[in-house]
PDB file of C-alpha atoms and ligand atoms in Angstrom:
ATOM      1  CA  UNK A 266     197.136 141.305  61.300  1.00 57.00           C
ATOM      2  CA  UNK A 267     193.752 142.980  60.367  1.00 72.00           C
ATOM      3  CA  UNK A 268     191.270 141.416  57.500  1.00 82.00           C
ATOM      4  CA  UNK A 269     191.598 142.057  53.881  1.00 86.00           C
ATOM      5  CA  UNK A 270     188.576 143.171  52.063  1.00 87.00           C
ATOM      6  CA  UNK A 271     188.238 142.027  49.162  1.00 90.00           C
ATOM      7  CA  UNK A 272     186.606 143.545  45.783  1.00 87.00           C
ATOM      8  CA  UNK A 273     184.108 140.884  44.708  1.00 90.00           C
ATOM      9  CA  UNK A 274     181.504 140.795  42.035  1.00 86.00           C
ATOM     10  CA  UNK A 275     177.770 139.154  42.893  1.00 87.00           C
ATOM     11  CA  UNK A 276     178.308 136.849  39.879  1.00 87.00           C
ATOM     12  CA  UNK A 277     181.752 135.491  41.955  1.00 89.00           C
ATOM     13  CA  UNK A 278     180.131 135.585  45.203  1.00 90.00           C
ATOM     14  CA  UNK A 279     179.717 131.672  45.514  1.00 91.00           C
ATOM     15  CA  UNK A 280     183.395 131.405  44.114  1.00 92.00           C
ATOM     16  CA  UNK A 281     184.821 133.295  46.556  1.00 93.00           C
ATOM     17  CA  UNK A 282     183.049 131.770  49.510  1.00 93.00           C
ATOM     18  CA  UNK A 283     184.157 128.412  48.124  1.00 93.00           C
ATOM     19  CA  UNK A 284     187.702 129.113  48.749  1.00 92.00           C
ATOM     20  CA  UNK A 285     187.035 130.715  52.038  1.00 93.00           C
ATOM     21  CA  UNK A 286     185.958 134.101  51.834  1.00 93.00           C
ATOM     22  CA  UNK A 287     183.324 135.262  54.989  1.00 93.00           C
ATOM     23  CA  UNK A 288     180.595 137.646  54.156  1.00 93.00           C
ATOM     24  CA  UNK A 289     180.436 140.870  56.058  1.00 90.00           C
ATOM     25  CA  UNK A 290     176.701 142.174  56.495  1.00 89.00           C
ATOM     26  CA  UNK A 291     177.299 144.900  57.987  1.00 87.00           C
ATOM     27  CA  UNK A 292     180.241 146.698  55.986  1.00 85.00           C
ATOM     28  CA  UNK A 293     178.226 144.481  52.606  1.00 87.00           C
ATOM     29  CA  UNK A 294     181.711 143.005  52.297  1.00 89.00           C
ATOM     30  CA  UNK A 295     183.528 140.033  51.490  1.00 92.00           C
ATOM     31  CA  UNK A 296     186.815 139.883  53.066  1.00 93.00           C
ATOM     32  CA  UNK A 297     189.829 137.095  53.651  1.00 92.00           C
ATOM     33  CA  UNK A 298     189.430 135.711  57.605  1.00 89.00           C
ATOM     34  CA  UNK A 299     192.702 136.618  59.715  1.00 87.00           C
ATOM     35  CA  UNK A 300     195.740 134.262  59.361  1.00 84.00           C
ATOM     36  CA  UNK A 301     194.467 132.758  56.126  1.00 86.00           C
ATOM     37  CA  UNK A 302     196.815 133.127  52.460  1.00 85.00           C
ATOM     38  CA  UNK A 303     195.611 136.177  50.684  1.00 85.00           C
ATOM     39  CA  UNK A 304     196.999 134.394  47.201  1.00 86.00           C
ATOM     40  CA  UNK A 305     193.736 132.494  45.693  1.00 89.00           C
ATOM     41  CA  UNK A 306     191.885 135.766  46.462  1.00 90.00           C
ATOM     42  CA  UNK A 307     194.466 137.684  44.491  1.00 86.00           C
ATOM     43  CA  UNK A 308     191.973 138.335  42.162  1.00 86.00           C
ATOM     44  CA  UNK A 309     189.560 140.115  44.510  1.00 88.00           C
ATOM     45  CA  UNK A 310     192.194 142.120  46.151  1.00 84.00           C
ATOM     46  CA  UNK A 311     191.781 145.830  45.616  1.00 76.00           C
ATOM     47  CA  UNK A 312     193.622 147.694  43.150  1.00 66.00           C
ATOM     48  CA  UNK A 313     197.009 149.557  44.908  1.00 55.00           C
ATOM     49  CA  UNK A 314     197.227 151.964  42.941  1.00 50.00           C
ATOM     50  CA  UNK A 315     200.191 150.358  41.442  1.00 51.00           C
ATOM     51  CA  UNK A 316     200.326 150.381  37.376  1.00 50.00           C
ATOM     52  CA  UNK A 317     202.358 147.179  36.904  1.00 51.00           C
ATOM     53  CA  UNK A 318     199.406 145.321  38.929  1.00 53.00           C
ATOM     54  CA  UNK A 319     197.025 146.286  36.365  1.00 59.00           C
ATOM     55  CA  UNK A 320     198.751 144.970  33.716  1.00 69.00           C
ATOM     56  CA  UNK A 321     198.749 141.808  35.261  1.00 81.00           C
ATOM     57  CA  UNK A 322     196.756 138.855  33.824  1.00 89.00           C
ATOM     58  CA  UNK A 323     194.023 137.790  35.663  1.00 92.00           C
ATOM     59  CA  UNK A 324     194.776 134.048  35.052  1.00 96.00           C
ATOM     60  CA  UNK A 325     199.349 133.146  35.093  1.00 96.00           C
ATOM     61  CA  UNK A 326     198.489 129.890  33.465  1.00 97.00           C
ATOM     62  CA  UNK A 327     196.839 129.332  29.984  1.00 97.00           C
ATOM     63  CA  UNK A 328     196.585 127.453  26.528  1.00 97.00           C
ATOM     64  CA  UNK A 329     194.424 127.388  23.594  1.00 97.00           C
ATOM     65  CA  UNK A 330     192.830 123.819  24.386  1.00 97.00           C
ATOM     66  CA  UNK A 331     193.442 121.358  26.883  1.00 97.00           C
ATOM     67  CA  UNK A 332     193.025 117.883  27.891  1.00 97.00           C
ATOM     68  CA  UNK A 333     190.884 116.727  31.005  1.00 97.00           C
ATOM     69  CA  UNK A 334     192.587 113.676  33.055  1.00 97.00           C
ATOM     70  CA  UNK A 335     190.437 111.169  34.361  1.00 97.00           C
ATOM     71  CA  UNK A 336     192.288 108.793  36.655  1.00 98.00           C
ATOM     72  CA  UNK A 337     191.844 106.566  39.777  1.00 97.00           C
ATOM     73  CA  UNK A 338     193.584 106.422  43.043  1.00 97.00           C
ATOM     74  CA  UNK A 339     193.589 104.932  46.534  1.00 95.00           C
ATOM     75  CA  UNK A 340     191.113 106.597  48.862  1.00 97.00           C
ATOM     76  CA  UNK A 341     193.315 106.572  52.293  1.00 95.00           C
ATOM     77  CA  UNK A 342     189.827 107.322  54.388  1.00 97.00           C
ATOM     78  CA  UNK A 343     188.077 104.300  52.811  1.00 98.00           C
ATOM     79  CA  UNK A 344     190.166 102.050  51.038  1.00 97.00           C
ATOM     80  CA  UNK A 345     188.536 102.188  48.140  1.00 98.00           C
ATOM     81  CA  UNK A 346     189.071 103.370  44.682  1.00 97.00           C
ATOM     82  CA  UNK A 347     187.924 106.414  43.473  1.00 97.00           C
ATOM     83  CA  UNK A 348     188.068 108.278  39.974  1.00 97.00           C
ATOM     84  CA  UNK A 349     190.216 111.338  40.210  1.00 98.00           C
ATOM     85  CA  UNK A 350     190.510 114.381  37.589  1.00 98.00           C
ATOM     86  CA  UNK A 351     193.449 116.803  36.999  1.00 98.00           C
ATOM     87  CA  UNK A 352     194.592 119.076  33.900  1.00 98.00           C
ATOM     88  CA  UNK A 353     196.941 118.039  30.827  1.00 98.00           C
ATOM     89  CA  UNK A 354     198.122 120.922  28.789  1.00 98.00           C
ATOM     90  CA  UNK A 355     200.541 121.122  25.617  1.00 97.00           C
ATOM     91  CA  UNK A 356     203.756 122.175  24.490  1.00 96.00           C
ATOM     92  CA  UNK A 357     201.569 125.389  23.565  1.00 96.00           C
ATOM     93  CA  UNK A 358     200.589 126.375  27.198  1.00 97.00           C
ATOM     94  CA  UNK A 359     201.733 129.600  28.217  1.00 97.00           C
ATOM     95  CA  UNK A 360     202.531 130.652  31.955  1.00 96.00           C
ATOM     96  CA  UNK A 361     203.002 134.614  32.910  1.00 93.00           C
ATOM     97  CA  UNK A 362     206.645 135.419  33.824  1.00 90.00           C
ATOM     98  CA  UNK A 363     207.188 138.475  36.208  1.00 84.00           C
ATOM     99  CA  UNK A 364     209.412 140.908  34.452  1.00 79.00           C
ATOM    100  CA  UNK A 365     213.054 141.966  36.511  1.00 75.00           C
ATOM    101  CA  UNK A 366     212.841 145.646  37.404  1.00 67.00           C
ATOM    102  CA  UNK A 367     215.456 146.464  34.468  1.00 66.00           C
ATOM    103  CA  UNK A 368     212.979 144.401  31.893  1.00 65.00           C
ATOM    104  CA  UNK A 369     210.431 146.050  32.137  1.00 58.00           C
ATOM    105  CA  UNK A 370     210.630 149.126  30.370  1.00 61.00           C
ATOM    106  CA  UNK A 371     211.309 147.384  27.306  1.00 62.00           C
ATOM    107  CA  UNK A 372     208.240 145.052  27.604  1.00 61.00           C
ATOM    108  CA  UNK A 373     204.409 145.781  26.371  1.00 60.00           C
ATOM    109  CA  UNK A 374     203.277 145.110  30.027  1.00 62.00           C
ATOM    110  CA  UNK A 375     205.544 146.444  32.356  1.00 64.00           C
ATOM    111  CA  UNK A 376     204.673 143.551  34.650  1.00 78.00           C
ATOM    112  CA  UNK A 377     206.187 140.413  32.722  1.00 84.00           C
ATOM    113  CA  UNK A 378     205.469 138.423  29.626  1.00 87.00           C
ATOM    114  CA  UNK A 379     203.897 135.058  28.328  1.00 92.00           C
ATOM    115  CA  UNK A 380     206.181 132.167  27.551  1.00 94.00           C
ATOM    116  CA  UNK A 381     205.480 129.241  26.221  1.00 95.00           C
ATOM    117  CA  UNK A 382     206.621 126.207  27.960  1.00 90.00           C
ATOM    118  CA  UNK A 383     207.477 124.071  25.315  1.00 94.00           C
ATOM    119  CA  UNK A 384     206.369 120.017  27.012  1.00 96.00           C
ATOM    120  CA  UNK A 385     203.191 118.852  28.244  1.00 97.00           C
ATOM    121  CA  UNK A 386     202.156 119.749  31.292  1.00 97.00           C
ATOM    122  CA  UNK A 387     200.298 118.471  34.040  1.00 97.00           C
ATOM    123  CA  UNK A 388     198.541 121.197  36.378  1.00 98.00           C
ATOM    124  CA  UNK A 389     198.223 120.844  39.939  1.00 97.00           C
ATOM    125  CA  UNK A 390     197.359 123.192  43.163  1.00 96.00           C
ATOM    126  CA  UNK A 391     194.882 125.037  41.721  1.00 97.00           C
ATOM    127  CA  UNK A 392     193.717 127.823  43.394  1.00 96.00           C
ATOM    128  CA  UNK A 393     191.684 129.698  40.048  1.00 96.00           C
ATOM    129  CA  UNK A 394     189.939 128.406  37.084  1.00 97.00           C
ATOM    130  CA  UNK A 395     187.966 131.043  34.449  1.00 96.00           C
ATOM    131  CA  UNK A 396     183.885 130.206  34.512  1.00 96.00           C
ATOM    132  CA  UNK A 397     184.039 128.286  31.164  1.00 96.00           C
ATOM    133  CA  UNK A 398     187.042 125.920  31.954  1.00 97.00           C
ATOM    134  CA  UNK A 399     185.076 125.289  35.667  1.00 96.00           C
ATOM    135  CA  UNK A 400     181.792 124.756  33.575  1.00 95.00           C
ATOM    136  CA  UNK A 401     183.474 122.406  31.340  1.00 95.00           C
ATOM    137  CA  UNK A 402     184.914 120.685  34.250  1.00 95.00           C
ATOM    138  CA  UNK A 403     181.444 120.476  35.739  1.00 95.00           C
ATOM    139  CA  UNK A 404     180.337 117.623  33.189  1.00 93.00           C
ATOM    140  CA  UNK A 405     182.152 115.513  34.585  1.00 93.00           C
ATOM    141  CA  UNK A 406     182.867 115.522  38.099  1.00 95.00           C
ATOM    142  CA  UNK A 407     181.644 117.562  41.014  1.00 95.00           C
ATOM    143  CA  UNK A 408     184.077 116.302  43.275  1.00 97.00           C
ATOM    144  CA  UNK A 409     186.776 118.487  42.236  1.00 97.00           C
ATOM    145  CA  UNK A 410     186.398 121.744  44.116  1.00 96.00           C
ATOM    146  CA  UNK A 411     188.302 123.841  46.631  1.00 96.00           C
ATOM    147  CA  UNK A 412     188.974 122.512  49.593  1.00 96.00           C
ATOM    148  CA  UNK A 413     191.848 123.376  52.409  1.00 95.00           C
ATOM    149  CA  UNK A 414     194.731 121.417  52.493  1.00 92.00           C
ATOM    150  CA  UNK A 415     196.843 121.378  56.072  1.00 88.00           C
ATOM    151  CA  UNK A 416     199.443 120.026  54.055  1.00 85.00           C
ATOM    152  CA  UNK A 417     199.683 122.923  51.681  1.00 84.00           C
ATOM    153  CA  UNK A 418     198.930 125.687  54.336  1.00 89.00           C
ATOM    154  CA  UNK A 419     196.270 126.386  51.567  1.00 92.00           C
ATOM    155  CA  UNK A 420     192.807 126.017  49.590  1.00 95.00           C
ATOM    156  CA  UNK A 421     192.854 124.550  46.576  1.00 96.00           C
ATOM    157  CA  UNK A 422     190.768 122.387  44.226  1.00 97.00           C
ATOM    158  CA  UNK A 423     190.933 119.184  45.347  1.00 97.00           C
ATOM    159  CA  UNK A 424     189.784 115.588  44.250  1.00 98.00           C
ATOM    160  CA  UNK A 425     187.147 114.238  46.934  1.00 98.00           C
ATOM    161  CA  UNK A 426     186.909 110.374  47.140  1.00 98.00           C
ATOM    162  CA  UNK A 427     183.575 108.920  44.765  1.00 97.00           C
ATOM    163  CA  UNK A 428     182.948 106.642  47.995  1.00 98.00           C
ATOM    164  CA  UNK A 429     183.387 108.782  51.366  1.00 98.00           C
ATOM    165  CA  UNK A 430     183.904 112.093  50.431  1.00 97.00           C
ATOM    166  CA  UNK A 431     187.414 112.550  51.973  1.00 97.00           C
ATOM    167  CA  UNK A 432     189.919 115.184  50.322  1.00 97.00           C
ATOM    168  CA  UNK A 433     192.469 113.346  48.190  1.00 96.00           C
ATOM    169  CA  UNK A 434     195.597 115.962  48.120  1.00 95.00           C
ATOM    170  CA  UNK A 435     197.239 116.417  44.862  1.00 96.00           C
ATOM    171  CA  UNK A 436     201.190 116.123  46.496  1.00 93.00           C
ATOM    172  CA  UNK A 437     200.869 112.622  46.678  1.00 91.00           C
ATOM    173  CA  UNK A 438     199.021 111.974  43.622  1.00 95.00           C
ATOM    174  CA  UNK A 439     200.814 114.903  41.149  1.00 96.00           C
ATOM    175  CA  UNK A 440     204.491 114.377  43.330  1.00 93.00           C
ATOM    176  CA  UNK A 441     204.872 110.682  44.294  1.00 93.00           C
ATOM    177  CA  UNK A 442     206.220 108.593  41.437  1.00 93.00           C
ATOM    178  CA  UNK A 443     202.868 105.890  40.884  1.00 93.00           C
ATOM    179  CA  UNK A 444     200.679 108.611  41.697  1.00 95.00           C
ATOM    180  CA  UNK A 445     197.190 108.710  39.903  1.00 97.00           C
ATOM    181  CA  UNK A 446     198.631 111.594  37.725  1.00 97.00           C
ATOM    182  CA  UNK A 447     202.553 109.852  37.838  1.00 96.00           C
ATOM    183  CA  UNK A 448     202.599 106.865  35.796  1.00 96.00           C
ATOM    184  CA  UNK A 449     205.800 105.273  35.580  1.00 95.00           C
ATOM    185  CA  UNK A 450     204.981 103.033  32.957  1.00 96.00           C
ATOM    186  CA  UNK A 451     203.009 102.244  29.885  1.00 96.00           C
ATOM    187  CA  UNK A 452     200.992  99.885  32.072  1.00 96.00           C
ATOM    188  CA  UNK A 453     199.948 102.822  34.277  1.00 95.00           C
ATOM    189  CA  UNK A 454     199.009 105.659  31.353  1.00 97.00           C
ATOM    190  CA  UNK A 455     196.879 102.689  29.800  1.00 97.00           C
ATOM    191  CA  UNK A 456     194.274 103.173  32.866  1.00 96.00           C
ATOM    192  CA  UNK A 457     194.305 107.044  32.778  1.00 97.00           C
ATOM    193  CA  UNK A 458     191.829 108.648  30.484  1.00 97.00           C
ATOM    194  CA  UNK A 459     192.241 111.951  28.296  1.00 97.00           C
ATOM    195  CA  UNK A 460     189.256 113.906  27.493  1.00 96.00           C
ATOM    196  CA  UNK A 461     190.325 116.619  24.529  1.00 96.00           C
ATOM    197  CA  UNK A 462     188.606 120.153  25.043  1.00 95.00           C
ATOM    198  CA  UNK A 463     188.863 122.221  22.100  1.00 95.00           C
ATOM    199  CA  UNK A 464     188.639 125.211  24.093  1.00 95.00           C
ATOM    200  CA  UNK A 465     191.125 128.239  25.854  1.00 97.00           C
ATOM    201  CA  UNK A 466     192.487 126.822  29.218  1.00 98.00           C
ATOM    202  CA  UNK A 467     192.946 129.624  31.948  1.00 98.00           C
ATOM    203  CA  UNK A 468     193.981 128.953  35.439  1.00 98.00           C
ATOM    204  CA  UNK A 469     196.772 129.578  38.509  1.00 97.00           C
ATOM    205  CA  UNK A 470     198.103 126.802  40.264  1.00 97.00           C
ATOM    206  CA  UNK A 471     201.072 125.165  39.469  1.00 96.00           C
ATOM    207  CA  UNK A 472     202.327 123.380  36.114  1.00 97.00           C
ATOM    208  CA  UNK A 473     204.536 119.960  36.277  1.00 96.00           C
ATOM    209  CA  UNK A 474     206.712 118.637  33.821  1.00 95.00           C
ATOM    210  CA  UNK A 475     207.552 115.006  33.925  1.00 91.00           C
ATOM    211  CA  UNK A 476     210.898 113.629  32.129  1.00 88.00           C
ATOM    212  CA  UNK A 477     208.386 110.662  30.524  1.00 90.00           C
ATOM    213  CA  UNK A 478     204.783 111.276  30.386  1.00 89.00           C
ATOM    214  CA  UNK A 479     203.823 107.885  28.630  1.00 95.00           C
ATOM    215  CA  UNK A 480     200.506 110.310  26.916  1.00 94.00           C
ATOM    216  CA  UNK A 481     201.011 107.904  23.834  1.00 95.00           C
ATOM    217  CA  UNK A 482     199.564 105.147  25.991  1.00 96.00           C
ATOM    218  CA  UNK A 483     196.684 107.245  27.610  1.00 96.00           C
ATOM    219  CA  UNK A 484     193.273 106.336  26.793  1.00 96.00           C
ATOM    220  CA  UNK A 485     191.121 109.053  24.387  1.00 94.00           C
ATOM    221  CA  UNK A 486     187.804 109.815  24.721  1.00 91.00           C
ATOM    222  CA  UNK A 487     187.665 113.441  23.584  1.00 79.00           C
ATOM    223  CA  UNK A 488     184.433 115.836  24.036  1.00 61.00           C
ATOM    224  CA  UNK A 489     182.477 116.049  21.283  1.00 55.00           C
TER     225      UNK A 489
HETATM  226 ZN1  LIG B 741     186.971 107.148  50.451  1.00 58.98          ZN
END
């Protein structure tokens, strides 16, 4: 399988190289190295000529605020613990639906819809985040940034331990019941922190739903 070159902007440049992009000088090109997932470039990719593609959001995930998650977990490297950060988002978050071929005639954009979702959320395996929600994200922690998980066959950002710098997946932290981001009880939302942003949430990755999120017991300490 050849390259994919990939369409992308100076301003996205560092972006792009983040998640694993290589720089061709020659051709003046950013492309996706052989044998690596074309999906967190899926921005960059160029246009096919297809309509329904170009009615299709640049971001699958999104809500009108969210809440930063500031937890701690178990550095496996180290033994240490570390602070870790995810995404909360509320009943109000929206993800992008593909449409069925026979839908989407009937639909504004051919190529799906926005639902709402209806229950908190908790986002994990993210693989895009728009400049201001990455900016925001930026006051408080560094160490969440893209990094390649073996485990997911995939770059994504990824908590990096405070102490040693090792990558802390998010299966065992988003997916394991105890996780930093899976309390199980009271007890366990009363250490986890929620910071309130009061700004648009836009992302792709994946959104989890738990049957009891224990929120009522998180700590608040909301951006001013
Ligand atoms: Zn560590």
């Amino acid at each position: 399988m050849a390259r994919v070159d990939l369409d992308v902007p100076f301003s996205e440049k560092d972006e792009a190289k983040a998640l694993g992009a290589r720089w061709d000088p020659q051709a003046k090109v950013w492309y996706i190295p052989e044998g690596k997932e074309s999906a967190p470039f899926a921005r960059w990719l160029p246009q096919q000529g297809d309509a329904n593609l170009a009615n299709e959001p640049e971001f699958k995930i999104r809500s009108l605020w969210y809440f930063l998650i500031e937890s701690s977990s178990h550095c496996w490297k180290c033994g240490n613990r570390t602070r870790v950060h995810a995404f909360m988002l509320p009943e109000d978050h929206e993800q992008f639906e593909y449409a069925e071929e026979d839908e989407a005639f009937t639909l504004a954009s051919p190529s799906g819809y926005w639902m709402r979702q209806g229950e908190i959320g908790t986002v994990s395996n993210v693989y895009g985040l728009s400049p201001k929600v990455l900016a925001q994200l930026r006051c408080h922690t560094t160490r969440y940034r893209p990094a390649y998980s073996q485990q997911a066959g995939a770059t994504y950002y990824m908590n990096h331990c405070e102490h040693c710098g090792a990558k802390l997946g998010d299966f065992y932290m988003h997916s394991e019941p105890g996780g930093a981001f899976f309390p199980m009880s009271a007890a366990d939302a009363s250490k986890m922190i929620l910071r309130k942003v009061d700004a648009p949430f836009e992302a792709n990755g994946s959104v989890g739903y738990a049957s009891e999120n224990f929120v009522e017991c998180m700590q608040r300490k909301d951006d001013q």
